[in-house]
mmCIF file of C-alpha atoms in Angstrom:
data_model
loop_
_atom_site.group_PDB
_atom_site.id
_atom_site.type_symbol
_atom_site.label_atom_id
_atom_site.label_comp_id
_atom_site.label_asym_id
_atom_site.label_seq_id
_atom_site.Cartn_x
_atom_site.Cartn_y
_atom_site.Cartn_z
ATOM 1 C CA MET O 135 0.000 0.000 0.000
ATOM 2 C CA SER O 136 1.392 3.390 -0.992
ATOM 3 C CA ALA O 137 1.918 6.006 1.700
ATOM 4 C CA ARG O 138 3.413 9.464 1.887
ATOM 5 C CA ARG O 139 4.361 11.605 4.861
ATOM 6 C CA HIS O 140 4.307 15.403 4.596
ATOM 7 C CA ARG O 141 5.319 18.235 6.851
ATOM 8 C CA ILE O 142 3.087 21.220 6.092
ATOM 9 C CA THR O 143 3.815 24.752 7.242
ATOM 10 C CA HIS O 144 1.105 27.385 6.814
ATOM 11 C CA LYS O 145 2.289 30.911 7.650
ATOM 12 C CA THR O 146 -0.027 33.930 7.713
ATOM 13 C CA VAL O 147 1.135 37.478 8.454
ATOM 14 C CA MET O 148 -1.483 40.219 8.692
ATOM 15 C CA ARG O 149 -0.319 43.819 8.920
ATOM 16 C CA TYR O 150 -2.622 46.681 9.857
ATOM 17 C CA ASP O 151 -2.576 50.394 9.084
ATOM 18 C CA GLY O 152 -1.961 51.100 12.768
ATOM 19 C CA ASP O 153 -2.421 49.499 16.164
ATOM 20 C CA VAL O 154 -5.237 46.993 16.642
ATOM 21 C CA VAL O 155 -6.595 46.980 20.189
ATOM 22 C CA ALA O 156 -7.788 43.368 20.204
ATOM 23 C CA SER O 157 -8.682 40.565 17.810
ATOM 24 C CA HIS O 158 -10.615 37.310 18.070
ATOM 25 C CA ASN O 159 -10.137 34.624 15.423
ATOM 26 C CA GLU O 160 -11.119 31.058 14.596
ATOM 27 C CA LEU O 161 -8.436 28.976 12.899
ATOM 28 C CA ARG O 162 -9.162 25.775 10.971
ATOM 29 C CA MET O 163 -5.654 24.707 10.005
ATOM 30 C CA THR O 164 -5.181 21.308 11.686
ATOM 31 C CA PRO O 165 -5.527 18.308 9.336
ATOM 32 C CA LEU O 166 -7.927 15.536 10.311
ATOM 33 C CA SER O 167 -7.067 11.994 11.366
ATOM 34 C CA GLU O 168 -9.255 9.472 9.547
ATOM 35 C CA PRO O 169 -8.907 6.385 7.330
ATOM 36 C CA GLY O 170 -6.201 7.182 4.800
ATOM 37 C CA GLN O 171 -4.848 10.160 6.737
ATOM 38 C CA THR O 172 -3.139 10.384 10.119
ATOM 39 C CA THR O 173 -2.008 13.642 11.687
ATOM 40 C CA LEU O 174 1.088 12.654 13.631
ATOM 41 C CA GLU O 175 1.699 16.075 15.154
ATOM 42 C CA ALA O 176 0.191 19.538 14.834
ATOM 43 C CA ARG O 177 0.646 22.904 16.493
ATOM 44 C CA ILE O 178 -0.474 26.455 15.858
ATOM 45 C CA ARG O 179 1.566 29.421 17.081
ATOM 46 C CA VAL O 180 -0.039 32.869 17.220
ATOM 47 C CA ARG O 181 1.768 36.128 18.003
ATOM 48 C CA PRO O 182 0.601 38.077 19.928
ATOM 49 C CA HIS O 183 -1.380 35.498 21.874
ATOM 50 C CA SER O 184 -3.456 36.138 24.987
ATOM 51 C CA TRP O 185 -5.853 33.210 25.187
ATOM 52 C CA SER O 186 -6.918 30.210 23.109
ATOM 53 C CA ASN O 187 -9.233 27.229 23.188
ATOM 54 C CA VAL O 188 -9.337 24.208 20.884
ATOM 55 C CA TYR O 189 -12.583 22.387 20.121
ATOM 56 C CA THR O 190 -14.204 20.231 17.442
ATOM 57 C CA ASP O 191 -17.050 21.836 15.534
ATOM 58 C CA HIS O 192 -20.334 20.367 14.260
ATOM 59 C CA TRP O 193 -18.638 19.029 11.117
ATOM 60 C CA GLY O 194 -15.730 17.351 12.922
ATOM 61 C CA THR O 195 -13.128 20.008 12.159
ATOM 62 C CA SER O 196 -10.547 21.027 14.756
ATOM 63 C CA VAL O 197 -10.898 24.734 15.570
ATOM 64 C CA MET O 198 -8.604 26.987 17.582
ATOM 65 C CA ALA O 199 -10.372 30.057 18.961
ATOM 66 C CA VAL O 200 -7.712 32.605 19.818
ATOM 67 C CA GLU O 201 -7.663 36.127 21.245
ATOM 68 C CA SER O 202 -4.875 38.658 20.887
ATOM 69 C CA GLN O 203 -5.298 41.453 23.422
ATOM 70 C CA GLY O 204 -3.251 44.616 23.623
ATOM 71 C CA ALA O 205 -2.069 46.989 20.926
ATOM 72 C CA HIS O 206 -0.433 45.308 17.930
ATOM 73 C CA ASP O 207 0.055 46.249 14.296
ATOM 74 C CA THR O 208 0.926 42.731 13.088
ATOM 75 C CA LEU O 209 -0.682 39.332 13.638
ATOM 76 C CA GLU O 210 1.406 36.248 12.861
ATOM 77 C CA ILE O 211 0.027 32.713 12.630
ATOM 78 C CA GLU O 212 2.091 29.623 11.925
ATOM 79 C CA ALA O 213 0.394 26.221 11.686
ATOM 80 C CA THR O 214 2.724 23.227 11.383
ATOM 81 C CA SER O 215 1.632 19.635 10.948
ATOM 82 C CA THR O 216 3.065 16.265 9.996
ATOM 83 C CA VAL O 217 0.577 14.127 8.117
ATOM 84 C CA GLU O 218 0.778 10.619 6.717
ATOM 85 C CA ARG O 219 -1.442 9.902 3.714
ATOM 86 C CA SER O 220 -2.089 6.372 2.525
ATOM 87 C CA GLU O 221 -4.272 4.653 -0.022
ATOM 88 C CA THR O 222 -7.668 3.629 1.338
ATOM 89 C CA VAL O 223 -9.566 0.426 0.649
ATOM 90 C CA ALA O 224 -11.472 0.086 -2.606
ATOM 91 C CA GLU O 225 -14.561 2.276 -2.781
ATOM 92 C CA ALA O 226 -17.987 0.760 -2.190
ATOM 93 C CA ALA O 227 -20.210 -0.224 -5.083
ATOM 94 C CA GLY O 228 -22.649 2.523 -5.985
ATOM 95 C CA THR O 229 -26.043 2.627 -4.312
ATOM 96 C CA GLY O 230 -27.848 3.984 -7.361
ATOM 97 C CA TRP O 231 -30.457 6.699 -7.824
ATOM 98 C CA ASP O 232 -33.201 4.817 -5.984
ATOM 99 C CA ALA O 233 -31.144 4.634 -2.787
ATOM 100 C CA LEU O 234 -30.539 8.385 -2.857
ATOM 101 C CA ALA O 235 -34.306 8.908 -2.976
ATOM 102 C CA ASN O 236 -34.767 6.773 0.154
ATOM 103 C CA GLU O 237 -36.328 8.740 3.041
ATOM 104 C CA GLN O 238 -33.717 7.531 5.540
ATOM 105 C CA THR O 239 -30.855 8.679 3.303
ATOM 106 C CA ILE O 240 -32.510 12.041 2.693
ATOM 107 C CA ASP O 241 -33.076 12.519 6.428
ATOM 108 C CA ALA O 242 -29.536 11.490 7.425
ATOM 109 C CA LEU O 243 -27.879 13.678 4.810
ATOM 110 C CA SER O 244 -30.411 16.497 4.624
ATOM 111 C CA GLU O 245 -27.839 19.194 5.471
ATOM 112 C CA LEU O 246 -25.736 18.108 2.503
ATOM 113 C CA ILE O 247 -28.599 17.898 0.003
ATOM 114 C CA THR O 248 -30.105 21.286 0.829
ATOM 115 C CA GLN O 249 -28.720 24.265 -1.071
ATOM 116 C CA THR O 250 -27.061 27.077 0.872
ATOM 117 C CA PRO O 251 -26.908 30.754 -0.116
ATOM 118 C CA ARG O 252 -23.475 29.954 -1.555
ATOM 119 C CA THR O 253 -24.716 27.101 -3.762
ATOM 120 C CA THR O 254 -27.867 28.362 -5.470
ATOM 121 C CA THR O 255 -28.015 27.540 -9.188
ATOM 122 C CA SER O 256 -28.630 29.424 -12.408
ATOM 123 C CA GLU O 257 -30.882 28.244 -15.240
ATOM 124 C CA GLU O 258 -27.884 27.164 -17.309
ATOM 125 C CA LEU O 259 -26.241 25.278 -14.453
ATOM 126 C CA THR O 260 -29.514 23.542 -13.586
ATOM 127 C CA ALA O 261 -29.852 22.391 -17.194
ATOM 128 C CA ILE O 262 -26.347 20.885 -17.085
ATOM 129 C CA ALA O 263 -27.231 19.084 -13.865
ATOM 130 C CA GLN O 264 -30.524 17.759 -15.253
ATOM 131 C CA ALA O 265 -28.710 16.394 -18.308
ATOM 132 C CA ALA O 266 -26.237 14.610 -16.019
ATOM 133 C CA ARG O 267 -29.202 13.129 -14.115
ATOM 134 C CA GLU O 268 -29.734 10.869 -17.132
ATOM 135 C CA LYS O 269 -26.458 9.087 -16.383
ATOM 136 C CA PRO O 270 -26.896 5.533 -15.025
ATOM 137 C CA THR O 271 -25.383 6.224 -11.578
ATOM 138 C CA PRO O 272 -24.862 9.208 -9.240
ATOM 139 C CA ARG O 273 -21.096 8.891 -9.519
ATOM 140 C CA ALA O 274 -21.293 8.959 -13.322
ATOM 141 C CA ALA O 275 -23.433 12.096 -13.022
ATOM 142 C CA ALA O 276 -20.877 13.660 -10.662
ATOM 143 C CA GLN O 277 -18.079 12.952 -13.121
ATOM 144 C CA ALA O 278 -20.088 14.484 -15.964
ATOM 145 C CA ILE O 279 -20.893 17.603 -13.932
ATOM 146 C CA SER O 280 -17.269 18.020 -12.808
ATOM 147 C CA THR O 281 -16.165 17.756 -16.439
ATOM 148 C CA GLN O 282 -18.691 20.373 -17.586
ATOM 149 C CA VAL O 283 -17.696 22.768 -14.804
ATOM 150 C CA HIS O 284 -14.040 22.363 -15.708
ATOM 151 C CA LYS O 285 -14.799 23.037 -19.380
ATOM 152 C CA ARG O 286 -16.897 26.121 -18.675
ATOM 153 C CA MET O 287 -14.742 27.703 -15.960
ATOM 154 C CA THR O 288 -11.227 29.105 -16.225
ATOM 155 C CA TYR O 289 -9.014 29.150 -13.160
ATOM 156 C CA ALA O 290 -8.067 32.751 -12.413
ATOM 157 C CA LYS O 291 -7.154 34.596 -9.231
ATOM 158 C CA GLY O 292 -8.509 38.043 -8.444
ATOM 159 C CA VAL O 293 -11.676 37.727 -10.526
ATOM 160 C CA THR O 294 -14.031 36.584 -7.772
ATOM 161 C CA GLU O 295 -14.361 37.699 -4.158
ATOM 162 C CA VAL O 296 -14.207 35.371 -1.171
ATOM 163 C CA SER O 297 -17.912 36.158 -0.571
ATOM 164 C CA ASP O 298 -19.039 35.231 -4.124
ATOM 165 C CA THR O 299 -21.672 32.549 -4.685
ATOM 166 C CA ALA O 300 -21.759 29.772 -7.259
ATOM 167 C CA VAL O 301 -23.979 31.922 -9.478
ATOM 168 C CA ASP O 302 -21.568 34.871 -9.209
ATOM 169 C CA ALA O 303 -18.583 32.775 -10.296
ATOM 170 C CA TRP O 304 -20.545 30.939 -13.000
ATOM 171 C CA SER O 305 -21.637 34.213 -14.570
ATOM 172 C CA LYS O 306 -18.002 35.395 -14.685
ATOM 173 C CA GLY O 307 -16.749 32.113 -16.105
ATOM 174 C CA GLN O 308 -13.643 32.381 -13.957
ATOM 175 C CA GLY O 309 -12.683 31.728 -10.378
ATOM 176 C CA VAL O 310 -10.563 29.781 -7.918
ATOM 177 C CA CYS O 311 -10.948 26.356 -6.332
ATOM 178 C CA GLN O 312 -13.574 27.642 -3.885
ATOM 179 C CA ASP O 313 -15.737 28.724 -6.836
ATOM 180 C CA PHE O 314 -15.275 25.451 -8.731
ATOM 181 C CA ALA O 315 -16.362 23.570 -5.604
ATOM 182 C CA HIS O 316 -19.426 25.748 -4.968
ATOM 183 C CA ILE O 317 -20.596 25.459 -8.586
ATOM 184 C CA THR O 318 -20.199 21.679 -8.582
ATOM 185 C CA LEU O 319 -22.013 21.370 -5.234
ATOM 186 C CA ALA O 320 -24.887 23.503 -6.538
ATOM 187 C CA ALA O 321 -25.344 21.274 -9.595
ATOM 188 C CA LEU O 322 -25.092 18.029 -7.604
ATOM 189 C CA ARG O 323 -27.544 19.073 -4.914
ATOM 190 C CA CYS O 324 -30.172 20.282 -7.383
ATOM 191 C CA ILE O 325 -30.501 16.689 -8.662
ATOM 192 C CA GLY O 326 -30.540 15.141 -5.191
ATOM 193 C CA ILE O 327 -26.937 14.000 -4.827
ATOM 194 C CA PRO O 328 -25.625 14.595 -1.275
ATOM 195 C CA ALA O 329 -22.355 16.493 -1.549
ATOM 196 C CA ARG O 330 -20.001 18.279 0.806
ATOM 197 C CA TYR O 331 -17.258 20.891 0.567
ATOM 198 C CA VAL O 332 -13.738 19.786 1.513
ATOM 199 C CA SER O 333 -11.060 22.238 2.633
ATOM 200 C CA GLY O 334 -7.422 21.307 2.868
ATOM 201 C CA TYR O 335 -3.981 21.562 1.374
ATOM 202 C CA VAL O 336 -2.406 20.326 -1.837
ATOM 203 C CA ALA O 337 1.222 20.177 -2.919
ATOM 204 C CA ARG O 338 2.049 21.904 -6.197
ATOM 205 C CA GLU O 339 4.499 19.130 -7.150
ATOM 206 C CA THR O 340 3.484 15.484 -7.083
ATOM 207 C CA ASP O 341 6.907 13.844 -7.407
ATOM 208 C CA LEU O 342 8.807 15.190 -4.420
ATOM 209 C CA GLN O 343 11.631 13.002 -3.149
ATOM 210 C CA ARG O 344 12.329 12.490 0.537
ATOM 211 C CA GLY O 345 13.628 15.715 2.083
ATOM 212 C CA GLU O 346 12.515 17.930 -0.797
ATOM 213 C CA SER O 347 10.122 20.862 -0.381
ATOM 214 C CA CYS O 348 7.754 22.720 -2.670
ATOM 215 C CA PRO O 349 5.075 25.388 -2.344
ATOM 216 C CA GLY O 350 1.594 24.266 -1.399
ATOM 217 C CA ASP O 351 -1.860 25.787 -1.609
ATOM 218 C CA SER O 352 -4.999 25.997 0.439
ATOM 219 C CA HIS O 353 -7.351 23.975 -1.725
ATOM 220 C CA ALA O 354 -11.009 23.002 -1.992
ATOM 221 C CA TRP O 355 -12.661 19.979 -3.569
ATOM 222 C CA ILE O 356 -15.885 18.070 -3.076
ATOM 223 C CA GLU O 357 -17.179 14.659 -2.030
ATOM 224 C CA ILE O 358 -20.422 12.949 -3.050
ATOM 225 C CA TRP O 359 -22.344 10.206 -1.285
ATOM 226 C CA ASP O 360 -22.989 7.049 -3.303
ATOM 227 C CA GLY O 361 -22.688 4.240 -0.796
ATOM 228 C CA ALA O 362 -19.441 5.844 0.402
ATOM 229 C CA TRP O 363 -17.978 9.330 0.299
ATOM 230 C CA LEU O 364 -16.195 9.739 -3.026
ATOM 231 C CA PRO O 365 -13.890 12.721 -3.672
ATOM 232 C CA TYR O 366 -13.689 14.803 -6.852
ATOM 233 C CA ASP O 367 -11.393 17.708 -7.636
ATOM 234 C CA PRO O 368 -13.353 19.813 -10.162
ATOM 235 C CA THR O 369 -10.673 22.517 -10.303
ATOM 236 C CA ASN O 370 -7.952 20.227 -11.622
ATOM 237 C CA LEU O 371 -10.141 17.371 -12.871
ATOM 238 C CA THR O 372 -7.649 14.974 -11.337
ATOM 239 C CA PRO O 373 -8.013 12.251 -8.708
ATOM 240 C CA VAL O 374 -7.810 13.258 -5.065
ATOM 241 C CA GLY O 375 -4.644 11.498 -4.000
ATOM 242 C CA LEU O 376 -1.774 11.363 -1.562
ATOM 243 C CA ASP O 377 -0.863 15.021 -2.086
ATOM 244 C CA HIS O 378 -4.319 16.219 -0.973
ATOM 245 C CA VAL O 379 -4.547 16.733 2.800
ATOM 246 C CA VAL O 380 -7.980 17.167 4.395
ATOM 247 C CA VAL O 381 -8.482 19.832 7.063
ATOM 248 C CA GLY O 382 -12.271 20.038 7.259
ATOM 249 C CA ARG O 383 -15.632 19.447 5.626
ATOM 250 C CA GLY O 384 -18.959 21.244 5.574
ATOM 251 C CA ARG O 385 -21.807 22.527 3.428
ATOM 252 C CA ASP O 386 -19.668 25.217 1.783
ATOM 253 C CA TYR O 387 -16.696 27.502 2.408
ATOM 254 C CA ASP O 388 -18.436 29.298 5.275
ATOM 255 C CA ASP O 389 -18.287 26.116 7.385
ATOM 256 C CA VAL O 390 -14.550 25.564 6.920
ATOM 257 C CA ALA O 391 -12.858 28.929 6.342
ATOM 258 C CA PRO O 392 -9.220 28.537 7.503
ATOM 259 C CA PHE O 393 -9.178 31.990 9.081
ATOM 260 C CA ARG O 394 -12.163 33.983 10.297
ATOM 261 C CA GLY O 395 -12.474 36.631 12.962
ATOM 262 C CA MET O 396 -12.976 40.197 14.025
ATOM 263 C CA TYR O 397 -10.807 42.945 15.428
ATOM 264 C CA ALA O 398 -10.964 46.502 16.737
ATOM 265 C CA GLY O 399 -8.688 48.865 14.863
ATOM 266 C CA PRO O 400 -7.637 50.123 11.430
ATOM 267 C CA GLU O 401 -7.903 48.250 8.126
ATOM 268 C CA VAL O 402 -5.576 45.462 7.021
ATOM 269 C CA SER O 403 -2.841 46.924 4.822
ATOM 270 C CA GLU O 404 -1.035 43.723 3.885
ATOM 271 C CA LEU O 405 -1.711 39.991 4.027
ATOM 272 C CA ASP O 406 0.995 37.413 3.301
ATOM 273 C CA VAL O 407 0.262 33.683 3.163
ATOM 274 C CA GLU O 408 2.897 31.024 2.545
ATOM 275 C CA ILE O 409 2.318 27.257 2.520
ATOM 276 C CA THR O 410 5.195 24.771 2.222
ATOM 277 C CA PHE O 411 5.095 21.002 1.745
ATOM 278 C CA THR O 412 8.130 18.909 2.691
ATOM 279 C CA ARG O 413 8.261 15.209 1.843
ATOM 280 C CA VAL O 414 9.314 13.430 5.037
ATOM 281 C CA SER O 415 9.015 9.853 3.821
#
């Protein structure tokens, strides 16, 4: 069985236009431990740091709530983790469309079938989803939808805002991984396929040798339910593999934002984010 061990460093430096009196933030930067992924060690360092509490949220994601009291013009966050990724057992056979229409399935997965404000659909996107509904299985439909989204959308930074919805990004025809995921979720849910948003990290190079490092990215992909949770990466249209590291899951980006908070003081003047993957073994 193939396995890969990564050390991931996620550095965030936020500079303000003056002194901030206090800030309160929620950080979702600790990878999960689950079949196929084991977080061997993880720590988050925040400067300045007055108080923090770690808990697990409704979706099973590790969250650090942290306060930084006292005047400061810079906030530094460094999350470091060592994660082992391995191949999982063969995926379950598909349940089929009839099983997804079962009342028990609908009830158990209702939160992941229902659209959110982020994942409402347009007429064109709904038509694409309805055409995919003619495929023989939900997973075949998901593959068809992911392919259509990838064809229609161009990856481009700076075109969409972090608050944009699936419809916003679809109308622009461009966006980042968050937008690709929201659009795909919108199409899947409108034909009754339970689907969830996955937030994590991905290495930019897939052939690192032991001891080598490369830049990484915060990344988003999706998973559908068809007898088991099956991942799809609509941004890259590639398999989700050993270089994808899961941090959290939810209905959409709002459930798993890596960094969210509030502060009292002037506007942010500069934000630097750097993610590094190092192949440990």
